[in-house]
Coordinates of C-alpha atoms in Angstrom, one line a residue:
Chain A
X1 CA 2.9 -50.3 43.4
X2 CA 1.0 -47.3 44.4
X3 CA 0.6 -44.5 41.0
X4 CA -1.1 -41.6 41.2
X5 CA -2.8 -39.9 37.8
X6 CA -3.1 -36.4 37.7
X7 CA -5.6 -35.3 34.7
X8 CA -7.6 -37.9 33.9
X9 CA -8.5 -37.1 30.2
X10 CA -8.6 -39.9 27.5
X11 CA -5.1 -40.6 28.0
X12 CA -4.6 -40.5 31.6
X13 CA -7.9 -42.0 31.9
X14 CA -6.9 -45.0 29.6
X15 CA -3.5 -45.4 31.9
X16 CA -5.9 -45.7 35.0
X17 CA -7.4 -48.4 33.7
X18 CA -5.5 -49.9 32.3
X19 CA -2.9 -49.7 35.5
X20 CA -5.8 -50.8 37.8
X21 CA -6.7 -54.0 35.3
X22 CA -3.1 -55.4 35.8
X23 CA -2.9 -54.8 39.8
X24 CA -1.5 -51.7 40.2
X25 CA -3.0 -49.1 43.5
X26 CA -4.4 -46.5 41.3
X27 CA -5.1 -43.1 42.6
X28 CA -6.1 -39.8 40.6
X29 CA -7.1 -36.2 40.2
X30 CA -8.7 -34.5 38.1
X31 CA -9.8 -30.5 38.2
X32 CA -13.2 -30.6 37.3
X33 CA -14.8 -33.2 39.9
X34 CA -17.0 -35.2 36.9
X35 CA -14.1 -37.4 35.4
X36 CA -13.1 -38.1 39.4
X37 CA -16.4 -39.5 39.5
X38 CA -16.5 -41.2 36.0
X39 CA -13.0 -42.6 36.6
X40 CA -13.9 -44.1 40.5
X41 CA -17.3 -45.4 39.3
X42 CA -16.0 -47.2 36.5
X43 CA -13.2 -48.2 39.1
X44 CA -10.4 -47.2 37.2
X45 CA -9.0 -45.7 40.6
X46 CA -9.5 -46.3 44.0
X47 CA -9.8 -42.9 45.3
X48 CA -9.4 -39.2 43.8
X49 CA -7.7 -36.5 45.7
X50 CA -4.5 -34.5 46.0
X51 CA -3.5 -36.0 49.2
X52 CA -3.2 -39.4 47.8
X53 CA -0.3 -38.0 45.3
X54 CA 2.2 -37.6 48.6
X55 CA 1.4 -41.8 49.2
X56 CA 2.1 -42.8 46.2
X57 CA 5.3 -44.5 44.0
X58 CA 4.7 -42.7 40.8
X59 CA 3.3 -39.7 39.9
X60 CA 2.1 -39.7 36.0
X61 CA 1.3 -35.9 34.8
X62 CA -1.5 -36.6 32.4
X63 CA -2.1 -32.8 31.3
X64 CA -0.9 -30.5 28.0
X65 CA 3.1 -29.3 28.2
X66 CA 2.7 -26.3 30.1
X67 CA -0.1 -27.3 32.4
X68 CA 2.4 -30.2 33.8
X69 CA 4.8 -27.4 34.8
X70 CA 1.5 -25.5 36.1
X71 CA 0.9 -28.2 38.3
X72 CA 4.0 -29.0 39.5
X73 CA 4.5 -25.7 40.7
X74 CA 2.0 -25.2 42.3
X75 CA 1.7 -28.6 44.4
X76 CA 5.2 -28.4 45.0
X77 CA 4.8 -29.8 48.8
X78 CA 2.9 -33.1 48.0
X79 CA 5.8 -34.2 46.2
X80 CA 8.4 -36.2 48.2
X81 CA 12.0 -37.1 47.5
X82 CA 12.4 -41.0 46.2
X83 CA 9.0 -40.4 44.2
X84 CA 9.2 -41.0 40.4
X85 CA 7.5 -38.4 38.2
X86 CA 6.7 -39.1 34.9
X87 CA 4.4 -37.3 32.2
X88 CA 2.5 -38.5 29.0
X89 CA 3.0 -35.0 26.5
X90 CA 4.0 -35.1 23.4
X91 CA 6.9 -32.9 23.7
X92 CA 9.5 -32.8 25.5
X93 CA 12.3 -30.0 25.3
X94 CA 10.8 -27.1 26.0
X95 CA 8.9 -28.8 29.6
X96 CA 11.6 -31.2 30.6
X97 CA 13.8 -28.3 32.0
X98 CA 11.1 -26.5 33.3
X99 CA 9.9 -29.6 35.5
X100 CA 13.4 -30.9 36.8
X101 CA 14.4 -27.0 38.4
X102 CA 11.3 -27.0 40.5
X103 CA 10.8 -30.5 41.5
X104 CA 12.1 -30.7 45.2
X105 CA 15.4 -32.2 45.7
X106 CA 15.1 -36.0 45.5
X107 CA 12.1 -36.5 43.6
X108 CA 13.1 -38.4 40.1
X109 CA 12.5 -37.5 37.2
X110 CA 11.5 -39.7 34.1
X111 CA 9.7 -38.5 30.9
X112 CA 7.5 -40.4 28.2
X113 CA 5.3 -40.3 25.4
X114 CA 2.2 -42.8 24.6
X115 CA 2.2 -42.5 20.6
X116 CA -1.7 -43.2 20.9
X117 CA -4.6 -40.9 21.0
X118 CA -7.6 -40.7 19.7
X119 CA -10.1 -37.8 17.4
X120 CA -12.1 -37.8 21.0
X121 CA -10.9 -36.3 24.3
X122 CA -12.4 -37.2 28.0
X123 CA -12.2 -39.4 30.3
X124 CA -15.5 -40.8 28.7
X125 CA -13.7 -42.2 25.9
X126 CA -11.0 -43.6 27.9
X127 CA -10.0 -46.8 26.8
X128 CA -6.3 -48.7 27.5
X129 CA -6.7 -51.1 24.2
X130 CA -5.2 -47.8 22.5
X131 CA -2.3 -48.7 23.6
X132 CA -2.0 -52.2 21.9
X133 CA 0.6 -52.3 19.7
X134 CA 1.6 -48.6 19.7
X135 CA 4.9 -46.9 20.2
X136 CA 5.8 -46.2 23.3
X137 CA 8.9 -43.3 23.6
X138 CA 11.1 -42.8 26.9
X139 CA 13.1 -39.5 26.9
X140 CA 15.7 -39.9 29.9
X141 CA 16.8 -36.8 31.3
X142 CA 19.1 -34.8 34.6
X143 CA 17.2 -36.1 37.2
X144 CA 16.2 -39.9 35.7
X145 CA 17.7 -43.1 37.6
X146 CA 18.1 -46.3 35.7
X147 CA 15.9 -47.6 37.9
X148 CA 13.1 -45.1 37.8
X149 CA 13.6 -45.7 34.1
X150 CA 13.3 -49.4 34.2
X151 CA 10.0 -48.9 36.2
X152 CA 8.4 -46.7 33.5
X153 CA 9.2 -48.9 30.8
X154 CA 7.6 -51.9 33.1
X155 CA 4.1 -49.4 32.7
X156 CA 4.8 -49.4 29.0
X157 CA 4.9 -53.2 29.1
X158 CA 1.9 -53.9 31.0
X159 CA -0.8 -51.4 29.1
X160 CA 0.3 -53.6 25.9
X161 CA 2.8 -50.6 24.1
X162 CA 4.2 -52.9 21.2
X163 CA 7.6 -51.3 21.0
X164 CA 9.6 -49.1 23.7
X165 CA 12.1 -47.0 22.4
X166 CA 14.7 -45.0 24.8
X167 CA 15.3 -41.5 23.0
X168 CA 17.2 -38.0 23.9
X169 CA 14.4 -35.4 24.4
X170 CA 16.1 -33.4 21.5
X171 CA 16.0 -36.4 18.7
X172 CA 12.7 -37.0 20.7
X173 CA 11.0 -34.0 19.8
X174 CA 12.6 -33.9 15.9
X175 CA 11.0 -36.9 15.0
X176 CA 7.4 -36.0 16.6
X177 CA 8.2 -32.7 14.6
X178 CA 8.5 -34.3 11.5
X179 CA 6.5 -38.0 11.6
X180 CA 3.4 -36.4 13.8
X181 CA 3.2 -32.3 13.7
X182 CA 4.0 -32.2 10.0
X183 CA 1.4 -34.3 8.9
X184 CA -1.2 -32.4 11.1
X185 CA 0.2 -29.1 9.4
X186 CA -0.2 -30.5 6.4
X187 CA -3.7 -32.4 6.6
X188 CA -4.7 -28.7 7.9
X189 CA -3.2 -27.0 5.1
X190 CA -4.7 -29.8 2.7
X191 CA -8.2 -29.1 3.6
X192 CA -7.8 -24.9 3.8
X193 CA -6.6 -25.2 0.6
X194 CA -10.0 -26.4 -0.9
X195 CA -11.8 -24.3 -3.5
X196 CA -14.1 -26.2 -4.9
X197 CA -18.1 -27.3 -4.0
X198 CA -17.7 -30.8 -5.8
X199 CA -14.6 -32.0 -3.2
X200 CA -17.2 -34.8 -2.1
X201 CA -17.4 -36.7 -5.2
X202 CA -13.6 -36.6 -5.7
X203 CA -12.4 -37.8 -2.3
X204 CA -11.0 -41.2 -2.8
X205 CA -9.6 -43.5 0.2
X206 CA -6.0 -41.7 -0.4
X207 CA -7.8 -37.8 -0.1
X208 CA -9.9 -39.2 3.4
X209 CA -6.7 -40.8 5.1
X210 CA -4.9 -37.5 4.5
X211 CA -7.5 -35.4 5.6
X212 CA -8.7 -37.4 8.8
X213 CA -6.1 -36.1 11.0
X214 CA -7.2 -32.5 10.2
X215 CA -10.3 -32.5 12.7
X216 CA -7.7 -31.7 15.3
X217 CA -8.2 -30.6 18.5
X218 CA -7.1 -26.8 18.4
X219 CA -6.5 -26.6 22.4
X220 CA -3.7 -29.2 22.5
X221 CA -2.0 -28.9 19.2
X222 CA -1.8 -25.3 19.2
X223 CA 0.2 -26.1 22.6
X224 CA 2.1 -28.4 21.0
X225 CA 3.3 -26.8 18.1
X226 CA 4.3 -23.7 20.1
X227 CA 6.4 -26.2 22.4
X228 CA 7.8 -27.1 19.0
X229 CA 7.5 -24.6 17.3
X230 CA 11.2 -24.0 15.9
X231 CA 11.6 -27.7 15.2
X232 CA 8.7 -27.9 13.7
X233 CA 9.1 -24.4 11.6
X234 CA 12.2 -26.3 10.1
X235 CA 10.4 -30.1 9.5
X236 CA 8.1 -27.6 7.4
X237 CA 11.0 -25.9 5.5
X238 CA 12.9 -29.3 4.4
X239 CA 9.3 -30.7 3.4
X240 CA 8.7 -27.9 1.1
X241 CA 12.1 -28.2 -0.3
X242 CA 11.0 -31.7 -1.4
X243 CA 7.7 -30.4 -3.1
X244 CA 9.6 -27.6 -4.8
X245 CA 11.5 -30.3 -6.7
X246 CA 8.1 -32.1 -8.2
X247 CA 7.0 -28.4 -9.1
X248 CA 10.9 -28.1 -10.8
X249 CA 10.4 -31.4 -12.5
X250 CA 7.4 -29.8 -13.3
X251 CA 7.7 -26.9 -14.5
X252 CA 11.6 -28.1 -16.6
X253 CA 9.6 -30.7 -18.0
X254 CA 11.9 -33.2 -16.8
X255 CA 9.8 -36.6 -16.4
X256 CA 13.2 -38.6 -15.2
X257 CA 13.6 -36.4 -12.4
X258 CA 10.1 -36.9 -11.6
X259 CA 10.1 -40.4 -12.0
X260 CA 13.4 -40.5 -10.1
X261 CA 11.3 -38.9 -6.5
X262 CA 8.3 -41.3 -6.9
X263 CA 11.3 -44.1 -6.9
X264 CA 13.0 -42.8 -4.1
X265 CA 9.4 -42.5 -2.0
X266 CA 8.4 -45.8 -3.1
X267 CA 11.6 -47.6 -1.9
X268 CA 11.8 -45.4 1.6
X269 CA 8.0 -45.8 2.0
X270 CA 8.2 -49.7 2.0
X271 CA 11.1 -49.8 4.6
X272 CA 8.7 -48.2 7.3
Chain B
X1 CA -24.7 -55.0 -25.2
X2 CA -20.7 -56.0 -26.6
X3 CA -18.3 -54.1 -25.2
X4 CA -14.4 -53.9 -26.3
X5 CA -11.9 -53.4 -23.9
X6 CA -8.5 -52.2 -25.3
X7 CA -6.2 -52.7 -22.5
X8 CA -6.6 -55.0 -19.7
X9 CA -4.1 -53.8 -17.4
X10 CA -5.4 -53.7 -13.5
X11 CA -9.1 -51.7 -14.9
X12 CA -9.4 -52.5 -17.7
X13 CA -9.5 -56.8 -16.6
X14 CA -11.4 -55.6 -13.7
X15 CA -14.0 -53.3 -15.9
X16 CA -14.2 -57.4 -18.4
X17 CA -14.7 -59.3 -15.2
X18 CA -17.7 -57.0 -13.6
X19 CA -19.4 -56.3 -17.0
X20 CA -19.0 -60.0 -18.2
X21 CA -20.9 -61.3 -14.6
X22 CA -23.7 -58.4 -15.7
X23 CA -24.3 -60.1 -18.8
X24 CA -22.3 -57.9 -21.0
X25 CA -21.1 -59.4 -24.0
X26 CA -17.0 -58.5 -23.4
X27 CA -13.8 -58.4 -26.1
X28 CA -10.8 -57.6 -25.4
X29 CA -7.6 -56.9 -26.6
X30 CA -3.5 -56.1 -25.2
X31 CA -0.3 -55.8 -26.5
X32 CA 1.1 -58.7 -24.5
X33 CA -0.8 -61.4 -25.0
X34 CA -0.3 -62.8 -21.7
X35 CA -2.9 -60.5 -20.5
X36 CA -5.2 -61.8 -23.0
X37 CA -4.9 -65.6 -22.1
X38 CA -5.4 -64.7 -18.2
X39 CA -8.4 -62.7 -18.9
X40 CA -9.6 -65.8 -21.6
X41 CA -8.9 -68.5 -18.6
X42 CA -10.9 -66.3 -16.3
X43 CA -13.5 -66.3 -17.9
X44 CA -13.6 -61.8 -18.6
X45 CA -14.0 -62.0 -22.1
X46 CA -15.2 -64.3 -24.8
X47 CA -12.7 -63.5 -27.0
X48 CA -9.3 -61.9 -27.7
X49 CA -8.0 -59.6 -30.8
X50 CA -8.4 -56.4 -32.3
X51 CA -11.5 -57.7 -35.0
X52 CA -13.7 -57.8 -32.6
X53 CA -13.7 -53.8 -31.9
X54 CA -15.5 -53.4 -35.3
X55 CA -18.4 -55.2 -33.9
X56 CA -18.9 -54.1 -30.4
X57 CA -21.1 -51.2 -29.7
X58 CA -18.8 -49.4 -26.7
X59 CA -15.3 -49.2 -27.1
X60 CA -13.5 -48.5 -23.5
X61 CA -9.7 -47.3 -23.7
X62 CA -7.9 -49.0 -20.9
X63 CA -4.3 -47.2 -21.5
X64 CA -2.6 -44.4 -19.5
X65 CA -3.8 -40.9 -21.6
X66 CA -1.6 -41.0 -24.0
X67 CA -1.3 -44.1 -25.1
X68 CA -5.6 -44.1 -26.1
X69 CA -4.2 -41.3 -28.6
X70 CA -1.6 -43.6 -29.8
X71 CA -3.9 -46.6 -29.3
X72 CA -6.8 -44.8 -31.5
X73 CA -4.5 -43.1 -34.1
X74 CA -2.9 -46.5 -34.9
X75 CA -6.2 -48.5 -35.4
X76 CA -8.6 -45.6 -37.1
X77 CA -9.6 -48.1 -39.6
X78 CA -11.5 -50.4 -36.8
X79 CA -13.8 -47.6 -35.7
X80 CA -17.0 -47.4 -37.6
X81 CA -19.9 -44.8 -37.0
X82 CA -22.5 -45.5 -34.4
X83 CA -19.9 -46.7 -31.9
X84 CA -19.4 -45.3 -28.7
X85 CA -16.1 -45.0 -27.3
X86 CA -14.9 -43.9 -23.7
X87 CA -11.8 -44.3 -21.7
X88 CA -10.7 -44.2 -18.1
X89 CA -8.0 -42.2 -18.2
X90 CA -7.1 -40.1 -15.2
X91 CA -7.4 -36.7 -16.8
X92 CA -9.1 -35.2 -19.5
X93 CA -8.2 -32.1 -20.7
X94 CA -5.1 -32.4 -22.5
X95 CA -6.2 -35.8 -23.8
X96 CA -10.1 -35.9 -25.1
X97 CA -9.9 -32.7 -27.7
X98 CA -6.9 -35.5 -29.2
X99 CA -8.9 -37.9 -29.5
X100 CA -12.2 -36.4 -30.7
X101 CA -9.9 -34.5 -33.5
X102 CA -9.0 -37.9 -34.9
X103 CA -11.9 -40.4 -34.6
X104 CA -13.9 -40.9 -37.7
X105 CA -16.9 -39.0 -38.3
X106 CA -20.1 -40.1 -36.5
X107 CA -18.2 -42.3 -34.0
X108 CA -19.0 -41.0 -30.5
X109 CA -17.0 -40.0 -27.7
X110 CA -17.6 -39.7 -23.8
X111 CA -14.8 -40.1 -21.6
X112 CA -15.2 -40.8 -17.7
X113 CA -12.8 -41.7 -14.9
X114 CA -13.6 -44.6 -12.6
X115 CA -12.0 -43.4 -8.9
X116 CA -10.7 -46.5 -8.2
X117 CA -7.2 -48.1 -8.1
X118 CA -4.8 -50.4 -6.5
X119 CA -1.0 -49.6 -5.3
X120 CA -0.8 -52.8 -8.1
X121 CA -0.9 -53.0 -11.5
X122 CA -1.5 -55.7 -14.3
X123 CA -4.8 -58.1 -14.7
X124 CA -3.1 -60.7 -12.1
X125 CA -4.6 -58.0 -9.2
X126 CA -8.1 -57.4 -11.4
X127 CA -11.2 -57.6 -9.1
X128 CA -14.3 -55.9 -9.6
X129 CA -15.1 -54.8 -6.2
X130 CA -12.4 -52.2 -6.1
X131 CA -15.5 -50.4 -7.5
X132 CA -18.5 -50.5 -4.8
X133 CA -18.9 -47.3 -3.3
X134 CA -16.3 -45.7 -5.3
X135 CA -17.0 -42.5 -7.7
X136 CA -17.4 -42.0 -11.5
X137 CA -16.7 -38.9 -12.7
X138 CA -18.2 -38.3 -16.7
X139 CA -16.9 -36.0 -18.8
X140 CA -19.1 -35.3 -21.5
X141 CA -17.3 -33.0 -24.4
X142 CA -18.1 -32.1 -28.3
X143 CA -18.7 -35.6 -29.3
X144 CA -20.9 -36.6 -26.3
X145 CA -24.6 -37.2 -26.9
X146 CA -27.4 -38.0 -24.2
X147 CA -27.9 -41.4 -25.6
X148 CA -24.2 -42.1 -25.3
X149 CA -23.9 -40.5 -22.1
X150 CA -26.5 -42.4 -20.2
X151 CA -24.9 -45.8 -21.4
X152 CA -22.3 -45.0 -20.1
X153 CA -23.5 -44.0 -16.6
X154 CA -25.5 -47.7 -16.6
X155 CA -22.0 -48.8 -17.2
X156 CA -20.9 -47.2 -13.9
X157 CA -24.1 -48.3 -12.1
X158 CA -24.0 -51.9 -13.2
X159 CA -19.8 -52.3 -11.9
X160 CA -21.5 -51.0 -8.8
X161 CA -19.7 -47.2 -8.2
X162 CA -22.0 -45.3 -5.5
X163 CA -21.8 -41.8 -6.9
X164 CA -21.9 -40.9 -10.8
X165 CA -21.0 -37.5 -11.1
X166 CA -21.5 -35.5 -14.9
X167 CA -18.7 -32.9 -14.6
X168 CA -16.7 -30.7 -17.2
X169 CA -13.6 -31.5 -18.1
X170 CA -11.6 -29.1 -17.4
X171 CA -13.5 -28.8 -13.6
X172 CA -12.6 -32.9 -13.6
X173 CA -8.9 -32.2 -13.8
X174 CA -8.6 -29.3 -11.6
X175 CA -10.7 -31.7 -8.9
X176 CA -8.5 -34.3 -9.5
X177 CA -5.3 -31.9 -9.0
X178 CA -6.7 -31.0 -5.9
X179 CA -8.4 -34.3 -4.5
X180 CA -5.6 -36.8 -6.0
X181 CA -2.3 -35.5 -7.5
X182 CA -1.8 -33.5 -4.6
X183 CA -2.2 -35.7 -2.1
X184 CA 0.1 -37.9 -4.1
X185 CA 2.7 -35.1 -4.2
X186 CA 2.4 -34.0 -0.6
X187 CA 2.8 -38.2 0.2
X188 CA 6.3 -37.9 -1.7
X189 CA 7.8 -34.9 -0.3
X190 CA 7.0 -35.9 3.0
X191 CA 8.7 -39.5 2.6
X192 CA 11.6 -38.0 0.4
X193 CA 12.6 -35.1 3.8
X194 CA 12.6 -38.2 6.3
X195 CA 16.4 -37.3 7.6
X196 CA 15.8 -39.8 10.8
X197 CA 17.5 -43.0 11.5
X198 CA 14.7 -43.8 14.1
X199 CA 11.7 -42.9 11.7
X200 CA 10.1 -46.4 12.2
X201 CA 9.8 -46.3 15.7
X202 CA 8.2 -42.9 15.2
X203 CA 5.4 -43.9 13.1
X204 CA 1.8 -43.7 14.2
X205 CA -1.1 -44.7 12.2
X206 CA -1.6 -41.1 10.7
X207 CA 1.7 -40.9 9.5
X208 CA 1.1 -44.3 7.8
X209 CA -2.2 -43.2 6.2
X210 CA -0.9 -40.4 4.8
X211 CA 2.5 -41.8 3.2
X212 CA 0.6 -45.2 1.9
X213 CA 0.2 -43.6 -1.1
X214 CA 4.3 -42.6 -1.9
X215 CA 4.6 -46.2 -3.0
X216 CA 3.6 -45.5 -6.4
X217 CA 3.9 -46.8 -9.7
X218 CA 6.3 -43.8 -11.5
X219 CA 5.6 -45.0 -15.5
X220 CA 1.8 -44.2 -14.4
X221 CA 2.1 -41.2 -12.2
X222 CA 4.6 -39.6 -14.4
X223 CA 2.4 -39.1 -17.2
X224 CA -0.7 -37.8 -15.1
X225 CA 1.5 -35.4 -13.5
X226 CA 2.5 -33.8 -16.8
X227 CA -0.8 -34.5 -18.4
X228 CA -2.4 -32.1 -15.9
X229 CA 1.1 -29.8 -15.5
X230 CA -0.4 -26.3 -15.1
X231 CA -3.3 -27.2 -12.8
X232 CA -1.4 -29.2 -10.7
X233 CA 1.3 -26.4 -9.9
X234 CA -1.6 -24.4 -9.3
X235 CA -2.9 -26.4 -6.5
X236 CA 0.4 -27.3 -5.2
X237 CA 0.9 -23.1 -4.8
X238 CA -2.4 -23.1 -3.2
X239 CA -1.6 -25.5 -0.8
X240 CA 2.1 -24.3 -0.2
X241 CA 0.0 -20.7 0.4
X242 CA -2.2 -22.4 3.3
X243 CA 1.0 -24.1 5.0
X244 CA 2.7 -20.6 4.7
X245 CA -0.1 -19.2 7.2
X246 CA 0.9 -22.0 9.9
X247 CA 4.1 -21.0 9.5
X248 CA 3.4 -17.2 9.9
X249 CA 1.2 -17.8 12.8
X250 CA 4.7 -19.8 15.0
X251 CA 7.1 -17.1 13.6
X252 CA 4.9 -14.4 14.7
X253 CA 3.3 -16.5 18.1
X254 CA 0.0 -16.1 17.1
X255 CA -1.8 -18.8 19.0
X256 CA -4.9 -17.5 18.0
X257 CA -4.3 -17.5 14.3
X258 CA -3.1 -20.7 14.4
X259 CA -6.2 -22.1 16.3
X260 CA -8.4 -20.4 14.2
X261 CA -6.4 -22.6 11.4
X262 CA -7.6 -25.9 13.1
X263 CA -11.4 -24.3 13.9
X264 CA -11.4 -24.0 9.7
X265 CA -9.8 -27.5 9.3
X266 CA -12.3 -28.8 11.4
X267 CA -15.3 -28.0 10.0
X268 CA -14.2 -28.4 6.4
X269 CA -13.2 -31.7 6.8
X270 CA -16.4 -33.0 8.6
X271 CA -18.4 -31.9 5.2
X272 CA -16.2 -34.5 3.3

């Protein structure tokens, strides 16, 4: 099977080689010409260009959201009906439309998300063991065939995703909202909130595990929390609902109702 | 050197087991005297019971806070002048001024926190190296003297911590607020707004890191919530402040506030 990457970043980088490792045809493009060159001399593809998009089976969009539907748009004549176009961003609802009313008639239309990733970006620190044992989300939409769908879960398979899970783009995008964008907003928040010279000597294992995730990449996850942004806004809202009760408990003096949340987190923590 | 440990819970049996293999003469006392024949067969201490306080030269609280007030007000009679007690307790302020009001004269007092811990309890999960390359944090108050105060740093060097930090009290509790109860709080909230069936097919490793620590033992946490009440509602403000300005920056599509956000986040964190 003949797939063509388009943006060969860390992720799309990672899916070249690992697609080339387990026999696929892999073919690519990238905008600036040095990850071409990194990605055929490491032989994660066999040849860069645009024409070879047109040739191929599947075309995986390895950029943010909105530069997907950038390039879409404006390659809208390599693509040819039959094709299956997938993408790797990690949302969904706000591009998904966007993508299915300008593809050309025919072309199909299957959507997923790699849960893997890395503090690095670049096609320099492209590496397909990420994938090993991650989650690997399919969001099915208008223009997806079962087929087309059973094909990108076969790509899911062979880079090594542990578990594949077949999601509306809407539940999709909730549950990145709240198990993946809250967590950054909140790492952020954590470490903004800092007032104090001596943090160093206080940071325990608990403080760095929290705080790791905010050395973010501002490019992307500004991007992405704009494509979510109203999802998001609300994942925000019910979290602080939960912290205003440990200030209520708190501030009533009521240790059973405190004890009563660190119960509840405790048994719900150990069932993930 | 003897040393007396009143409570051998999780630290305190691990604080026995490391001083004992120093060469640390070690007593040792708890309510349930299972604890006592467990840290006997191990080898921890020499000898169990409350008679041999009297004649040891440190004296190290094991208890949550408030029970080394109980602890010392129920047993005045065994302190004698010349000793040196300390305590691992989790926050100071509320507890040492207790203490210090009610130990007989000439007994001294210097109270530090060992940052260290387990998401177990009891001296079945004791072990030592919990301790390498974690902090301790002393809190030298009234009753401190330099004498006291460097015996109890060798203390921390000898069970191997890698950074022993002198700190004010009230500075240790608003550090811990920050750097610990926090997190701890922030872990709760997020696990206790999960709404998703699917969360577990959701989860990716930062999600995991940062909700580890909402299993947590409530009997414990309870009591160093309310110990450091005030300051921890302070930093749970500041932090609810910080997450305010993401929220500001989607509602009002600032993407340039909002990066500027993860810019701060950024470089903060890579100081820690």
């Amino acid at each position: 099977m003949k797939v063509f990457v388009a943006g060969l970043g860390l992720i799309g980088g990672s899916y070249a080689e690992g697609l080339t490792k387990k026999g696929y045809e892999v073919y690519g493009y990238n905008r600036t010409k040095q990850s071409e060159t990194i990605a055929l001399d490491r032989g994660y593809i066999q040849k860069a260009g645009l024409e070879y998009l047109t040739l191929s089976d599947v075309v995986i969009l390895g950029f943010y959201p909105q530069l997907n539907v950038e390039f879409v748009k404006t390659h809208l004549n390599l693509f040819r009906p039959g094709q299956i176009v997938t993408d790797v961003a990690g949302t969904k609802v706000e591009m998904i439309p966007q993508i299915e009313s300008i593809l050309p008639e025919g072309v199909i239309y299957v959507s997923h998300h790699p849960m893997a990733g890395r503090e690095t970006s670049g096609i320099e620190h492209a590496n397909y063991h990420m994938f090993k044992g991650a989650n690997y989300l399919i969001t099915p939409s208008r223009r997806s065939t079962p087929e087309a769908i059973e094909i990108i879960r076969q790509i899911g398979k062979d880079l090594s995703f542990k578990k594949i899970t077949i999601i509306e783009p809407i539940r999709h995008d909730e549950l990145i909202g709240f198990t993946s964008q809250l967590p950054h907003a909140m790492a952020v928040a954590l470490v903004n909130s800092d007032r104090y010279e001596e943090t160093s000597s206080f940071t325990g294992d608990s403080f760095r595990d929290l705080t790791r995730i905010a050395m973010i990449n501002e490019v992307l996850w500004t991007e992405l929390f704009f494509e979510n942004k109203s999802i998001l806004i609300d994942e925000i809202q019910q979290f602080e609902l939960e912290l205003d009760k440990i200030k209520k408990a708190l501030n009533e003096n009521d240790k059973d109702a405190l004890a009563k949340l660190f119960i509840q987190s405790t048994k719900k923590r150990s069932t993930f």
